[in-house]
mmCIF file of C-alpha atoms in Angstrom:
data_model
loop_
_atom_site.group_PDB
_atom_site.id
_atom_site.type_symbol
_atom_site.label_atom_id
_atom_site.label_comp_id
_atom_site.label_asym_id
_atom_site.label_seq_id
_atom_site.Cartn_x
_atom_site.Cartn_y
_atom_site.Cartn_z
ATOM 1 C CA MET A 174 0.000 0.000 0.000
ATOM 2 C CA ASP A 175 2.872 2.409 0.762
ATOM 3 C CA ASN A 176 4.184 1.899 -2.762
ATOM 4 C CA GLU A 177 0.785 2.910 -4.154
ATOM 5 C CA PHE A 178 0.882 6.141 -2.126
ATOM 6 C CA LEU A 179 4.403 6.895 -3.353
ATOM 7 C CA ILE A 180 3.243 6.429 -6.940
ATOM 8 C CA ILE A 181 0.264 8.757 -6.349
ATOM 9 C CA GLU A 182 2.519 11.349 -4.701
ATOM 10 C CA GLU A 183 4.926 11.184 -7.661
ATOM 11 C CA GLN A 184 1.996 11.722 -10.033
ATOM 12 C CA ILE A 185 0.785 14.652 -7.921
ATOM 13 C CA VAL A 186 4.222 16.279 -8.102
ATOM 14 C CA LYS A 187 4.272 15.696 -11.861
ATOM 15 C CA ALA A 188 0.835 17.367 -12.133
ATOM 16 C CA LEU A 189 1.938 20.284 -9.933
ATOM 17 C CA LYS A 190 4.861 20.869 -12.273
ATOM 18 C CA THR A 191 2.312 21.687 -15.016
ATOM 19 C CA VAL A 192 0.678 24.495 -13.002
ATOM 20 C CA TYR A 193 2.099 27.967 -13.575
ATOM 21 C CA ASP A 194 1.487 31.394 -12.160
ATOM 22 C CA PRO A 195 0.686 33.345 -15.366
ATOM 23 C CA GLU A 196 3.044 36.117 -14.228
ATOM 24 C CA ILE A 197 6.046 33.867 -13.486
ATOM 25 C CA PRO A 198 7.434 31.354 -16.037
ATOM 26 C CA VAL A 199 8.087 28.695 -13.361
ATOM 27 C CA ASN A 200 5.726 26.008 -12.059
ATOM 28 C CA VAL A 201 4.288 26.202 -8.535
ATOM 29 C CA TYR A 202 6.257 23.176 -7.326
ATOM 30 C CA ASP A 203 9.673 24.482 -8.363
ATOM 31 C CA LEU A 204 8.762 27.934 -7.061
ATOM 32 C CA GLY A 205 8.539 26.319 -3.608
ATOM 33 C CA LEU A 206 4.868 27.166 -3.160
ATOM 34 C CA ILE A 207 3.895 23.608 -2.169
ATOM 35 C CA TYR A 208 4.558 22.987 1.516
ATOM 36 C CA LYS A 209 2.894 19.611 2.082
ATOM 37 C CA ILE A 210 1.171 16.802 0.176
ATOM 38 C CA GLU A 211 -0.834 14.195 2.105
ATOM 39 C CA VAL A 212 -2.784 11.250 0.707
ATOM 40 C CA ASP A 213 -5.055 9.196 2.957
ATOM 41 C CA ASP A 214 -6.132 5.556 2.563
ATOM 42 C CA ALA A 215 -9.255 6.556 0.636
ATOM 43 C CA GLY A 216 -7.338 8.620 -1.938
ATOM 44 C CA ASN A 217 -8.211 12.013 -0.516
ATOM 45 C CA VAL A 218 -5.396 14.495 -1.079
ATOM 46 C CA VAL A 219 -4.636 17.534 1.057
ATOM 47 C CA ILE A 220 -2.111 20.029 -0.255
ATOM 48 C CA GLU A 221 -0.793 22.924 1.785
ATOM 49 C CA MET A 222 0.550 25.734 -0.325
ATOM 50 C CA THR A 223 1.345 29.405 -0.270
ATOM 51 C CA PHE A 224 1.842 32.219 -2.739
ATOM 52 C CA THR A 225 4.709 34.608 -3.260
ATOM 53 C CA ALA A 226 2.379 37.337 -1.962
ATOM 54 C CA PRO A 227 -0.838 37.027 0.101
ATOM 55 C CA ASN A 228 -2.775 39.205 -2.361
ATOM 56 C CA CYS A 229 -1.930 37.159 -5.469
ATOM 57 C CA PRO A 230 -4.447 38.257 -8.116
ATOM 58 C CA VAL A 231 -4.606 34.804 -9.742
ATOM 59 C CA ALA A 232 -4.768 32.735 -6.540
ATOM 60 C CA ASP A 233 -8.247 31.323 -7.258
ATOM 61 C CA TYR A 234 -7.239 30.336 -10.790
ATOM 62 C CA ILE A 235 -4.086 28.550 -9.580
ATOM 63 C CA VAL A 236 -5.891 26.712 -6.762
ATOM 64 C CA GLU A 237 -8.588 25.483 -9.178
ATOM 65 C CA ASP A 238 -5.965 24.454 -11.737
ATOM 66 C CA ILE A 239 -4.176 22.396 -9.066
ATOM 67 C CA ARG A 240 -7.421 20.800 -7.870
ATOM 68 C CA ASP A 241 -8.541 19.948 -11.406
ATOM 69 C CA LYS A 242 -5.212 18.370 -12.362
ATOM 70 C CA VAL A 243 -4.744 16.409 -9.131
ATOM 71 C CA GLU A 244 -8.300 15.045 -9.207
ATOM 72 C CA THR A 245 -7.673 13.514 -12.651
ATOM 73 C CA ILE A 246 -4.948 11.238 -11.227
ATOM 74 C CA ASN A 247 -5.918 7.587 -10.982
ATOM 75 C CA GLY A 248 -6.386 6.713 -7.305
ATOM 76 C CA VAL A 249 -7.213 10.261 -6.207
ATOM 77 C CA ARG A 250 -10.738 10.650 -4.938
ATOM 78 C CA SER A 251 -10.636 14.358 -4.028
ATOM 79 C CA ALA A 252 -8.174 17.198 -3.604
ATOM 80 C CA GLN A 253 -8.341 19.874 -0.946
ATOM 81 C CA ILE A 254 -5.998 22.836 -1.318
ATOM 82 C CA ASN A 255 -5.245 24.801 1.862
ATOM 83 C CA LEU A 256 -3.569 28.185 1.632
ATOM 84 C CA VAL A 257 -1.094 28.955 4.392
ATOM 85 C CA PHE A 258 1.238 31.897 4.863
ATOM 86 C CA ASP A 259 3.382 30.525 7.662
ATOM 87 C CA PRO A 260 6.209 30.210 7.041
ATOM 88 C CA PRO A 261 6.216 33.112 4.609
ATOM 89 C CA TRP A 262 7.512 32.251 1.151
ATOM 90 C CA ASP A 263 10.920 33.523 0.121
ATOM 91 C CA LYS A 264 13.146 32.904 -2.886
ATOM 92 C CA GLU A 265 15.274 30.371 -0.991
ATOM 93 C CA MET A 266 12.328 27.930 -1.254
ATOM 94 C CA MET A 267 12.729 27.739 -5.040
ATOM 95 C CA SER A 268 14.443 24.829 -6.738
ATOM 96 C CA GLU A 269 17.771 25.374 -8.460
ATOM 97 C CA GLU A 270 15.965 25.094 -11.812
ATOM 98 C CA ALA A 271 13.552 27.876 -10.836
ATOM 99 C CA LYS A 272 16.367 30.141 -9.687
ATOM 100 C CA LEU A 273 18.224 29.516 -12.939
ATOM 101 C CA GLU A 274 15.090 30.191 -15.028
ATOM 102 C CA LEU A 275 14.518 33.484 -13.212
ATOM 103 C CA GLY A 276 18.165 34.525 -13.432
ATOM 104 C CA LEU A 277 18.810 34.325 -9.706
ATOM 105 C CA LEU A 278 21.920 32.111 -10.030
#
């Protein structure tokens, strides 16, 4: 069963890497906006995430895009996206690829 959850988590990460903030050419996962991914025995997914700024004008769009993409994964029953702002996001949370893409390296 653990292997099944690992496969689902890998697929979730792959899906998250297809979600972009329209203003930043880097996906939400590599930007470091995803803080936690949990999958329960029934296939319910809870994702904790943040934004680079609390007043992100496209927050609703991004959250719905994540939910839609995660809920299409085989084995996922539902996806709940929780916005958190603690700890606050900073550029050190980005992957090396994101920093390179944005010219921060």
